[in-house]
Each structure stands twice: as structure tokens, then as C-alpha cells.
Short mmCIF file of C-alpha atoms and ligand atoms in Angstrom, two decimals:
data_model
loop_
_atom_site.label_atom_id
_atom_site.label_comp_id
_atom_site.label_asym_id
_atom_site.label_seq_id
_atom_site.Cartn_x
_atom_site.Cartn_y
_atom_site.Cartn_z
CA MET A 1 -2.66 -123.24 -29.36
CA HIS A 2 -6.18 -123.41 -28.02
CA PHE A 3 -7.32 -126.51 -26.15
CA LEU A 4 -10.59 -127.84 -24.88
CA VAL A 5 -10.52 -129.92 -21.71
CA VAL A 6 -13.74 -131.74 -20.92
CA GLY A 7 -14.22 -132.42 -17.21
CA ALA A 8 -12.93 -130.56 -14.17
CA GLY A 9 -11.88 -133.39 -11.89
CA PHE A 10 -8.22 -133.91 -11.02
CA SER A 11 -7.37 -135.13 -14.54
CA GLY A 12 -8.89 -132.23 -16.41
CA ALA A 13 -7.70 -129.61 -13.95
CA VAL A 14 -4.08 -130.78 -13.91
CA ILE A 15 -3.89 -131.13 -17.70
CA ALA A 16 -5.44 -127.68 -18.16
CA ARG A 17 -3.02 -126.11 -15.70
CA GLU A 18 0.06 -127.63 -17.34
CA LEU A 19 -1.06 -126.52 -20.82
CA ALA A 20 -1.94 -123.04 -19.54
CA GLN A 21 1.42 -122.66 -17.83
CA ALA A 22 3.13 -123.59 -21.08
CA GLY A 23 1.45 -120.54 -22.65
CA HIS A 24 -1.54 -122.13 -24.36
CA THR A 25 -5.15 -121.07 -23.86
CA VAL A 26 -7.47 -123.67 -22.41
CA GLU A 27 -11.21 -123.84 -22.12
CA VAL A 28 -12.39 -126.26 -19.45
CA ARG A 29 -15.99 -127.42 -19.66
CA GLU A 30 -17.65 -129.27 -16.84
CA ARG A 31 -21.19 -130.62 -16.96
CA ARG A 32 -21.68 -130.34 -13.20
CA PRO A 33 -22.13 -126.95 -11.52
CA TYR A 34 -18.90 -127.46 -9.55
CA VAL A 35 -15.33 -128.61 -10.03
CA GLY A 36 -13.70 -131.61 -8.41
CA GLY A 37 -15.40 -134.54 -10.12
CA ASN A 38 -16.17 -137.28 -7.65
CA CYS A 39 -13.70 -135.68 -5.20
CA TYR A 40 -16.11 -132.75 -4.81
CA THR A 41 -16.28 -131.40 -1.24
CA ARG A 42 -18.51 -128.70 0.23
CA ARG A 43 -19.50 -127.41 3.65
CA HIS A 44 -22.71 -129.02 4.85
CA GLY A 45 -25.25 -127.11 6.99
CA THR A 46 -23.77 -128.80 10.08
CA GLY A 47 -20.47 -127.08 9.25
CA VAL A 48 -18.89 -130.44 8.44
CA MET A 49 -16.78 -130.68 5.28
CA LEU A 50 -18.80 -133.12 3.22
CA HIS A 51 -17.15 -135.47 0.71
CA VAL A 52 -20.25 -135.34 -1.46
CA HIS A 53 -19.49 -138.31 -3.73
CA GLY A 54 -17.97 -140.41 -0.97
CA PRO A 55 -14.83 -139.99 1.10
CA HIS A 56 -11.44 -139.46 -0.45
CA ILE A 57 -8.13 -139.80 1.34
CA PHE A 58 -5.04 -138.71 -0.50
CA HIS A 59 -2.11 -141.12 -0.23
CA THR A 60 0.97 -141.53 -2.36
CA ASP A 61 4.57 -142.63 -2.62
CA ASP A 62 5.11 -140.25 -5.51
CA GLU A 63 7.21 -137.41 -4.17
CA ALA A 64 6.52 -135.14 -7.15
CA VAL A 65 2.75 -135.64 -6.87
CA TRP A 66 2.87 -134.90 -3.14
CA THR A 67 4.81 -131.70 -3.86
CA TYR A 68 2.38 -130.83 -6.64
CA ILE A 69 -0.78 -131.11 -4.53
CA GLN A 70 0.82 -129.01 -1.81
CA ARG A 71 1.21 -126.11 -4.25
CA PHE A 72 -2.58 -125.87 -4.26
CA ALA A 73 -3.66 -127.05 -0.83
CA VAL A 74 -2.53 -127.25 2.75
CA MET A 75 -2.45 -131.00 3.26
CA ARG A 76 -3.32 -131.88 6.83
CA PRO A 77 -1.89 -135.15 8.11
CA TYR A 78 -4.57 -137.82 8.18
CA VAL A 79 -4.20 -141.55 8.76
CA ASN A 80 -7.05 -143.77 7.63
CA ARG A 81 -7.81 -146.37 10.31
CA VAL A 82 -10.76 -148.47 9.26
CA LYS A 83 -12.83 -150.72 11.51
CA ALA A 84 -15.00 -153.60 10.32
CA VAL A 85 -18.13 -155.20 11.71
CA SER A 86 -18.44 -158.90 10.98
CA GLY A 87 -20.69 -161.45 12.66
CA GLY A 88 -21.77 -158.96 15.32
CA ARG A 89 -18.22 -158.05 16.39
CA ILE A 90 -15.91 -155.20 15.56
CA TYR A 91 -12.39 -155.65 14.21
CA SER A 92 -9.39 -153.73 13.03
CA LEU A 93 -8.69 -153.44 9.28
CA PRO A 94 -6.77 -154.01 7.04
CA ILE A 95 -6.21 -157.53 8.33
CA ASN A 96 -3.33 -157.17 10.77
CA LEU A 97 -2.06 -158.96 13.87
CA HIS A 98 -4.79 -157.37 15.97
CA THR A 99 -7.50 -158.60 13.56
CA ILE A 100 -6.07 -162.12 13.55
CA ASN A 101 -5.83 -162.26 17.34
CA GLN A 102 -9.30 -160.72 17.77
CA PHE A 103 -10.85 -163.08 15.26
CA PHE A 104 -9.28 -166.33 16.44
CA GLY A 105 -9.16 -165.37 20.16
CA THR A 106 -5.38 -165.81 20.20
CA THR A 107 -2.35 -163.82 21.41
CA PHE A 108 0.00 -164.71 18.55
CA ASN A 109 3.21 -162.85 17.95
CA PRO A 110 4.08 -162.02 14.31
CA SER A 111 5.80 -165.30 13.44
CA GLN A 112 3.15 -167.44 15.15
CA ALA A 113 0.43 -165.57 13.28
CA ARG A 114 2.24 -165.98 9.98
CA GLU A 115 2.57 -169.73 10.52
CA PHE A 116 -1.05 -170.00 11.60
CA ILE A 117 -2.36 -168.14 8.54
CA GLN A 118 -0.06 -170.07 6.23
CA ALA A 119 -1.55 -173.32 7.55
CA ARG A 120 -5.06 -172.05 6.73
CA ALA A 121 -4.25 -170.49 3.38
CA ASP A 122 -4.85 -172.68 0.34
CA ALA A 123 -1.38 -173.54 -0.96
CA SER A 124 -2.82 -175.53 -3.86
CA ILE A 125 -3.74 -172.25 -5.58
CA LYS A 126 -0.55 -171.38 -7.44
CA ASP A 127 -1.56 -168.55 -9.70
CA PRO A 128 -4.77 -166.96 -8.36
CA GLN A 129 -6.96 -165.56 -11.13
CA THR A 130 -10.07 -164.56 -9.23
CA PHE A 131 -10.74 -162.48 -6.15
CA GLU A 132 -11.86 -165.62 -4.31
CA GLU A 133 -8.76 -167.62 -5.22
CA GLN A 134 -6.54 -164.72 -4.24
CA ALA A 135 -8.31 -164.40 -0.88
CA LEU A 136 -8.21 -168.13 -0.13
CA LYS A 137 -4.52 -168.25 -0.96
CA PHE A 138 -3.85 -165.06 0.97
CA VAL A 139 -5.83 -165.41 4.23
CA GLY A 140 -7.64 -168.77 4.16
CA PRO A 141 -11.38 -169.48 4.26
CA GLU A 142 -12.35 -168.08 7.70
CA LEU A 143 -11.01 -164.56 7.24
CA TYR A 144 -12.14 -164.58 3.62
CA ARG A 145 -15.72 -165.33 4.63
CA ALA A 146 -15.69 -162.88 7.54
CA PHE A 147 -14.19 -159.85 5.83
CA PHE A 148 -14.19 -160.22 2.06
CA ALA A 149 -16.92 -162.50 0.67
CA GLY A 150 -19.98 -160.50 1.79
CA TYR A 151 -18.47 -157.05 1.40
CA THR A 152 -17.14 -157.79 -2.05
CA ALA A 153 -20.41 -159.32 -3.28
CA LYS A 154 -22.23 -156.14 -2.10
CA GLN A 155 -19.62 -153.79 -3.52
CA TRP A 156 -19.35 -155.38 -6.95
CA GLY A 157 -22.73 -157.10 -7.32
CA VAL A 158 -21.18 -160.37 -8.48
CA ALA A 159 -19.71 -163.40 -6.74
CA PRO A 160 -16.03 -162.92 -5.77
CA SER A 161 -15.29 -166.03 -7.87
CA LEU A 162 -16.06 -163.94 -10.97
CA LEU A 163 -13.98 -160.89 -10.03
CA PRO A 164 -10.32 -160.40 -10.94
CA ALA A 165 -7.67 -161.05 -8.27
CA SER A 166 -6.33 -157.53 -8.83
CA ILE A 167 -9.11 -155.98 -6.68
CA LEU A 168 -7.90 -157.75 -3.55
CA LYS A 169 -4.28 -156.95 -4.33
CA ARG A 170 -5.10 -153.38 -3.26
CA LEU A 171 -5.30 -154.55 0.36
CA PRO A 172 -2.37 -155.55 2.58
CA LEU A 173 -2.13 -158.40 5.10
CA ARG A 174 0.06 -157.47 8.04
CA PHE A 175 1.64 -159.52 10.79
CA ASN A 176 2.13 -156.53 13.07
CA TYR A 177 -0.18 -154.00 14.72
CA ASP A 178 0.06 -151.40 11.95
CA ASP A 179 -3.57 -150.50 11.22
CA ASN A 180 -2.88 -147.69 8.76
CA TYR A 181 -5.17 -148.60 5.84
CA PHE A 182 -2.65 -147.31 3.33
CA ALA A 183 0.98 -148.29 3.09
CA HIS A 184 2.09 -145.07 1.35
CA ARG A 185 4.67 -142.66 2.70
CA TYR A 186 2.46 -139.56 2.36
CA GLN A 187 -1.15 -139.35 3.44
CA GLY A 188 -3.40 -136.38 4.08
CA ILE A 189 -6.57 -134.46 3.33
CA PRO A 190 -6.69 -130.86 2.05
CA GLU A 191 -7.58 -128.50 4.88
CA GLU A 192 -10.23 -126.71 2.80
CA GLY A 193 -11.35 -129.78 0.88
CA TYR A 194 -10.60 -131.09 -2.59
CA THR A 195 -12.79 -128.65 -4.47
CA ALA A 196 -10.86 -125.66 -3.11
CA ALA A 197 -7.61 -127.35 -4.21
CA ILE A 198 -8.95 -128.03 -7.70
CA GLU A 199 -10.31 -124.48 -7.98
CA ARG A 200 -6.78 -123.26 -7.29
CA ILE A 201 -5.31 -125.59 -9.90
CA LEU A 202 -7.75 -124.09 -12.41
CA ASP A 203 -7.10 -120.53 -11.32
CA HIS A 204 -4.82 -119.37 -14.14
CA PRO A 205 -5.25 -116.47 -16.57
CA ASN A 206 -5.01 -118.80 -19.58
CA ILE A 207 -7.81 -121.04 -18.28
CA ASP A 208 -11.43 -120.27 -19.06
CA LEU A 209 -13.66 -122.45 -16.88
CA LYS A 210 -17.27 -123.07 -17.86
CA LEU A 211 -19.46 -124.97 -15.41
CA ASP A 212 -22.85 -126.53 -15.98
CA VAL A 213 -22.24 -127.11 -19.68
CA GLU A 214 -22.70 -130.43 -21.35
CA VAL A 215 -20.17 -131.15 -24.09
CA SER A 216 -21.55 -133.47 -26.66
CA PRO A 217 -19.01 -136.11 -27.61
CA ARG A 218 -16.93 -135.51 -30.69
CA GLN A 219 -18.00 -131.90 -30.70
CA ALA A 220 -15.56 -130.61 -33.27
CA ASP A 221 -15.43 -127.18 -31.70
CA SER A 222 -12.96 -124.44 -32.30
CA ALA A 223 -10.21 -126.10 -30.26
CA ASP A 224 -7.00 -127.41 -31.79
CA HIS A 225 -7.17 -130.52 -29.62
CA ILE A 226 -9.54 -131.98 -27.01
CA PHE A 227 -8.63 -133.68 -23.74
CA TRP A 228 -11.59 -135.87 -22.84
CA THR A 229 -11.97 -137.01 -19.24
CA GLY A 230 -15.61 -138.07 -19.65
CA PRO A 231 -16.54 -141.73 -20.14
CA LEU A 232 -14.63 -143.41 -22.98
CA ASP A 233 -17.79 -145.09 -24.30
CA ALA A 234 -19.70 -141.77 -24.26
CA TRP A 235 -17.15 -140.29 -26.68
CA PHE A 236 -18.16 -142.98 -29.19
CA ASP A 237 -21.90 -142.61 -28.50
CA TYR A 238 -21.83 -146.07 -26.87
CA ALA A 239 -21.30 -147.64 -30.30
CA TYR A 240 -20.20 -150.99 -28.80
CA GLY A 241 -22.57 -150.84 -25.81
CA ARG A 242 -22.06 -149.45 -22.35
CA LEU A 243 -19.01 -150.19 -20.23
CA ALA A 244 -20.30 -151.37 -16.85
CA TYR A 245 -19.81 -149.31 -13.73
CA ARG A 246 -20.97 -149.54 -10.16
CA THR A 247 -22.64 -146.49 -8.71
CA LEU A 248 -23.15 -145.56 -5.08
CA ASP A 249 -26.18 -144.28 -3.18
CA PHE A 250 -25.53 -142.41 0.03
CA GLU A 251 -28.15 -142.31 2.74
CA THR A 252 -27.44 -139.24 4.85
CA GLU A 253 -28.20 -138.94 8.55
CA VAL A 254 -27.48 -135.93 10.75
CA SER A 255 -27.31 -136.18 14.53
CA GLN A 256 -25.54 -134.69 17.51
CA GLY A 257 -22.20 -135.69 18.97
CA ASP A 258 -20.18 -138.60 17.71
CA PHE A 259 -22.08 -141.23 15.72
CA GLN A 260 -19.50 -144.00 15.47
CA GLY A 261 -16.21 -142.67 16.84
CA ASN A 262 -14.33 -143.24 13.59
CA ALA A 263 -14.36 -142.01 9.99
CA VAL A 264 -14.97 -145.39 8.33
CA ILE A 265 -16.62 -148.57 9.57
CA ASN A 266 -17.10 -151.37 7.03
CA TYR A 267 -20.01 -153.77 7.31
CA CYS A 268 -18.73 -157.04 5.94
CA ASP A 269 -21.80 -159.26 6.35
CA ALA A 270 -23.88 -159.92 3.26
CA GLU A 271 -27.11 -159.44 5.28
CA VAL A 272 -26.35 -155.77 6.01
CA PRO A 273 -27.42 -153.94 2.83
CA TYR A 274 -24.82 -151.16 2.97
CA THR A 275 -21.07 -151.64 2.62
CA ARG A 276 -19.89 -149.01 5.06
CA ILE A 277 -20.78 -146.00 7.17
CA THR A 278 -18.59 -142.94 6.88
CA GLU A 279 -18.72 -140.09 9.39
CA HIS A 280 -17.39 -137.07 7.60
CA LYS A 281 -16.24 -134.86 10.45
CA HIS A 282 -13.66 -137.48 11.36
CA PHE A 283 -11.95 -136.84 8.00
CA ALA A 284 -11.10 -133.39 9.40
CA PRO A 285 -9.88 -134.13 12.94
CA TRP A 286 -8.45 -130.59 13.11
CA GLU A 287 -12.03 -129.20 13.15
CA GLN A 288 -14.59 -129.19 15.98
CA HIS A 289 -18.30 -129.79 15.28
CA SER A 290 -21.05 -130.52 17.77
CA ASN A 291 -23.27 -132.04 15.08
CA THR A 292 -22.34 -134.89 12.84
CA LEU A 293 -23.24 -136.28 9.47
CA ILE A 294 -22.96 -139.84 8.27
CA TYR A 295 -23.33 -141.62 4.96
CA ARG A 296 -24.58 -145.17 4.68
CA GLU A 297 -23.08 -146.35 1.42
CA TYR A 298 -24.96 -148.68 -0.93
CA SER A 299 -23.47 -150.00 -4.13
CA ARG A 300 -25.46 -151.00 -7.22
CA ASP A 301 -25.22 -151.29 -11.00
CA CYS A 302 -24.87 -147.93 -12.70
CA GLY A 303 -27.70 -147.04 -15.07
CA PRO A 304 -27.46 -144.45 -17.87
CA ALA A 305 -28.72 -141.63 -15.61
CA ASP A 306 -26.50 -142.55 -12.61
CA THR A 307 -23.05 -141.35 -11.62
CA PRO A 308 -20.39 -143.87 -12.61
CA TYR A 309 -17.96 -144.73 -9.78
CA TYR A 310 -16.14 -148.02 -10.12
CA PRO A 311 -15.35 -149.55 -13.53
CA VAL A 312 -16.39 -153.18 -13.21
CA ARG A 313 -13.91 -154.65 -15.72
CA LEU A 314 -15.36 -158.17 -15.91
CA SER A 315 -14.28 -160.10 -18.99
CA SER A 316 -17.32 -158.93 -21.01
CA ASP A 317 -16.36 -155.31 -20.20
CA MET A 318 -12.76 -155.95 -21.15
CA GLN A 319 -13.83 -157.20 -24.59
CA ARG A 320 -15.94 -154.10 -25.06
CA LEU A 321 -13.12 -151.93 -23.69
CA ASN A 322 -10.79 -153.38 -26.33
CA GLN A 323 -13.20 -152.35 -29.07
CA TYR A 324 -13.30 -148.81 -27.71
CA LEU A 325 -9.53 -148.74 -27.28
CA GLN A 326 -9.05 -149.78 -30.90
CA SER A 327 -11.34 -147.01 -32.10
CA ALA A 328 -9.73 -144.53 -29.73
CA THR A 329 -6.20 -145.38 -30.80
CA SER A 330 -7.01 -144.43 -34.37
CA SER A 331 -8.82 -141.20 -33.39
CA ASN A 332 -7.37 -137.81 -34.18
CA GLY A 333 -7.67 -134.59 -32.25
CA VAL A 334 -8.47 -136.15 -28.91
CA THR A 335 -6.59 -137.44 -25.88
CA PHE A 336 -8.37 -139.64 -23.34
CA ALA A 337 -7.53 -139.23 -19.66
CA GLY A 338 -8.57 -140.17 -16.16
CA ARG A 339 -10.74 -142.80 -14.53
CA LEU A 340 -13.68 -142.42 -16.93
CA GLY A 341 -11.64 -141.61 -20.03
CA THR A 342 -9.55 -144.76 -19.66
CA TYR A 343 -12.03 -146.96 -17.74
CA ARG A 344 -9.70 -147.80 -14.88
CA TYR A 345 -9.90 -147.82 -11.07
CA LEU A 346 -7.58 -144.89 -10.29
CA ASP A 347 -6.51 -143.42 -6.98
CA MET A 348 -6.14 -139.63 -6.86
CA ASP A 349 -2.36 -139.66 -6.81
CA VAL A 350 -2.18 -141.88 -9.90
CA THR A 351 -4.72 -139.62 -11.60
CA ILE A 352 -2.49 -136.58 -10.99
CA ARG A 353 0.66 -138.44 -12.04
CA GLU A 354 -0.96 -139.54 -15.31
CA ALA A 355 -2.38 -136.07 -15.97
CA LEU A 356 1.09 -134.57 -15.55
CA ASP A 357 2.55 -137.20 -17.89
CA ILE A 358 -0.22 -136.67 -20.45
CA ALA A 359 0.41 -132.93 -20.46
CA THR A 360 4.16 -133.46 -20.82
CA GLY A 361 3.61 -135.89 -23.69
CA ALA A 362 1.14 -133.61 -25.44
CA LEU A 363 3.36 -130.55 -25.06
CA SER A 364 6.39 -132.30 -26.47
CA ALA A 365 4.32 -133.57 -29.42
CA ILE A 366 3.19 -130.02 -30.11
CA GLU A 367 6.74 -128.73 -29.88
CA SER A 368 7.78 -131.12 -32.61
CA ASN A 369 4.76 -130.12 -34.71
CA GLN A 370 2.88 -133.34 -34.13
CA SER A 371 -0.60 -133.97 -32.84
CA PRO A 372 -0.91 -135.24 -29.28
CA LEU A 373 -1.67 -138.97 -29.07
CA PRO A 374 -5.03 -140.43 -28.01
CA PHE A 375 -3.35 -142.18 -25.07
CA TYR A 376 -0.27 -141.63 -22.96
CA VAL A 377 -1.06 -144.44 -20.49
CA ASN A 378 -1.51 -148.15 -20.90
CA SER A 379 -5.26 -148.52 -20.75
CA GLY A 380 -5.63 -152.22 -21.44
N1 UDP B 401 -12.86 -155.30 0.56
C1 UDP B 401 -13.55 -156.24 1.31
N2 UDP B 401 -13.81 -155.97 2.62
C2 UDP B 401 -13.47 -154.79 3.20
C3 UDP B 401 -12.77 -153.84 2.44
C4 UDP B 401 -12.49 -154.12 1.12
O1 UDP B 401 -13.91 -157.29 0.82
O2 UDP B 401 -13.78 -154.62 4.40
C5 UDP B 401 -12.57 -155.61 -0.86
C6 UDP B 401 -13.67 -155.06 -1.79
O3 UDP B 401 -13.84 -155.96 -2.85
C7 UDP B 401 -13.04 -153.76 -2.30
C8 UDP B 401 -11.56 -154.14 -2.39
O4 UDP B 401 -11.36 -155.03 -1.28
O5 UDP B 401 -13.56 -153.39 -3.53
C9 UDP B 401 -10.61 -152.97 -2.34
O6 UDP B 401 -10.82 -152.25 -1.14
P1 UDP B 401 -10.58 -150.70 -1.02
O7 UDP B 401 -10.73 -150.34 0.41
O8 UDP B 401 -9.32 -150.36 -1.73
O9 UDP B 401 -11.85 -150.15 -1.83
P2 UDP B 401 -12.26 -148.65 -2.16
O10 UDP B 401 -11.97 -147.80 -0.96
O11 UDP B 401 -11.48 -148.24 -3.33
O12 UDP B 401 -13.72 -148.77 -2.42
#
């Protein structure tokens, strides 16, 4: 069969590769002049590997996904250790025993710290629904105000009392000195960047890659089936209105030496307009560079001409999402995939896992002479 895959991020690339390996021909069309989606990396003039659309660190517990990515990239070990500035002082993140002792000026051991935090946490909140409730139940008011309230309001543009609790559930709270930002077994960054890895995924004789081409939604085309990794609402010409996203602006600064001594420093105070500063050469500690490049990261609402990053998923978006999902579920000839195609906050490893599952599902449908389904993941 002949397939069209729209978008050459991880989702599109992995789906295309699996279909191509199964003997089908695949045309991949990408509107940008490069592959990699928002994981796009390129060498900057300083020599530093630049994570153009913001830094990405690969982390997973999924053995098969870790094996998969290593077929296409040398994954260099990398551990994300984030620092945070709050109230004019610098702390360790995610909140761990060091953060607690730094913040409260104590020397607690793990059980003392646990007891102390439990006494501050709001036990009256039984089933936290919002980010704020989750934080107050989880760490209590002082740590919530210092590390989460300001940062979250800047990142999402709404009060934490309006955001779902699920956002905070991404972050751990540790009563030991483990300051690894991620709790996954495998963590690393591709030696030559993500774009080189995705180029290799797409490097197959059955794949025809076309860059810099806009695919208009619902373009019937000559393909037997389309895999759409563009925005779900764009496929339907925004018939029910736009799904809200946050976009990011990066202010770049180049200087000599070491700007901040770490890859990521978060700025948690509401008064500081950016959320974090990332220094890209520290994402490749195996490289040496005398110059350095930083990004100051600003978050704002995503307009029609901006790059969508984070799906907002407030209740108004979820109602709209349900309308799109209903239309999508009864669509023929298309499968929706990835962060934009399913309007979910996806880490890279989950994106690859789902793309592999989508390809498996689609291939088995084809084998039994059926059309692939619009969805192979729960997108609600
Ligand atoms: N967060 C925060 N303070 C921080 C870091 C994170 O309040 O210093 C909140 C913020 O709302 C963010 C969420 O926790 O959106 C999840 O953090 P994560 O680091 O996973 O965000 P990402 O790297 O995906 O932007």
C-alpha cells in the first residue's frame, strides 16, 4: 500500500519507518525545512548543539523504546539536575531533602523531613482536583509558594487553582538527596542530536521525505491512508474553534565561558518574566566549547501563527477536544498521532511507544483487509 505521513517529528518518523519496513511505500511531508519537530537540534555558530525549540532530555522506563532509539542514535548518558532560584536564593530541584533543608534552614534526616512536611501539608484535601490543591496537599503552602505558584502561573498563564492536578503529578517529592529530575531507569541525549537520529529513522528506501511542503488538511491525495501528526483541530479546519496551546519565546544570548554552570535553572518567582534559563552546551557534557549559548524561556498563549508547544487542556479545551474526538472517531482514511494529533502533553519516549503501537495496529488492520482506525491511543 501507499501511505502519506504528515509531520516528521518522532511520531511521523517512527510510523513511517515501521510501515516502510513492512514493505509499504510511504511519503512523509513536513511543513518545516527540517525533520525532528520540536525536538529539532542543529549546530549553532558557537559549535554548541542547539535544541532549537527548547531542550529535550530523553528518559524512559520502556526497555523496548530505549532499545529502539539506540538503533538510530548513540545515546550518551545524561542526568538532568535542575536548580531553582526563588526569593533570591538558589535551591536543588525536584524538591528533595536538600531543598527542604536549604529552604527551612534545617538538617533533617529523611524521616524527620517527612514528618515535618506532613505537618505542613493540607490533610483536609482528600481528592485534589487542581494543581493548587495537589501542591498544598503534597508539599504545604511554603514550598508551594516558593517553587510552584509563580512558575506555574508564568508557564500556563492561568492561576494554579484553575489547572488540573495532573500537571504537578509529573514531579516527584523526595526525602533523600537524589536530585535526578527524572525517576526513569534510562536517561540520555543523542550524541549527534535528535535531528540526526530522526533522519536515520527516516532513511529507508521505501520512504520518500518531502520537506518544506504544507499539507492542507483532508487533502485526499493519492495515498491509501493518511497518518496525521499535525494539530487535530487543523485537520477539521478549526470547525469547533481552536484548541488552546502555550507557545514559547526564546531569547538567545551568546557569551564566553560558562554562563550559569548548569544546563537548567528555573526562575520560580512571578516577578521574573521568564520561566527558566537553559545553557545548551551543558546538555552535551562530552563536548568542549569555549563559547556558550543560553535561552531565556518565556511562555505565552499560542496564536494562529505561533508554534504550539503545550496543550493547555482546561475544561473549555476538553469540551472542544471532545467535539473533535467525536468527529475524528467517525473519520475514514486517517489516523491521528502524536502530541498535536491527539492534543496531549507527551514525553518523547511515550511518543515513540505510541507510534510503534499505532503502526502495529494499522499493519494488523491492513493484514485483515480492514482500514486502520482513527485512533490507537486513548485521547480523552
Ligand atoms: N513546575 C513548577 N516549578 C518548577 C518546575 C515545574 O511549578 O520549578 C510545574 C509547572 O507547572 C510545570 C509542571 O510543574 O508545567 C511540570 O514540570 P516539568 O518540569 O515536567 O515541565 P516541562 O519540562 O515539561 O515543561
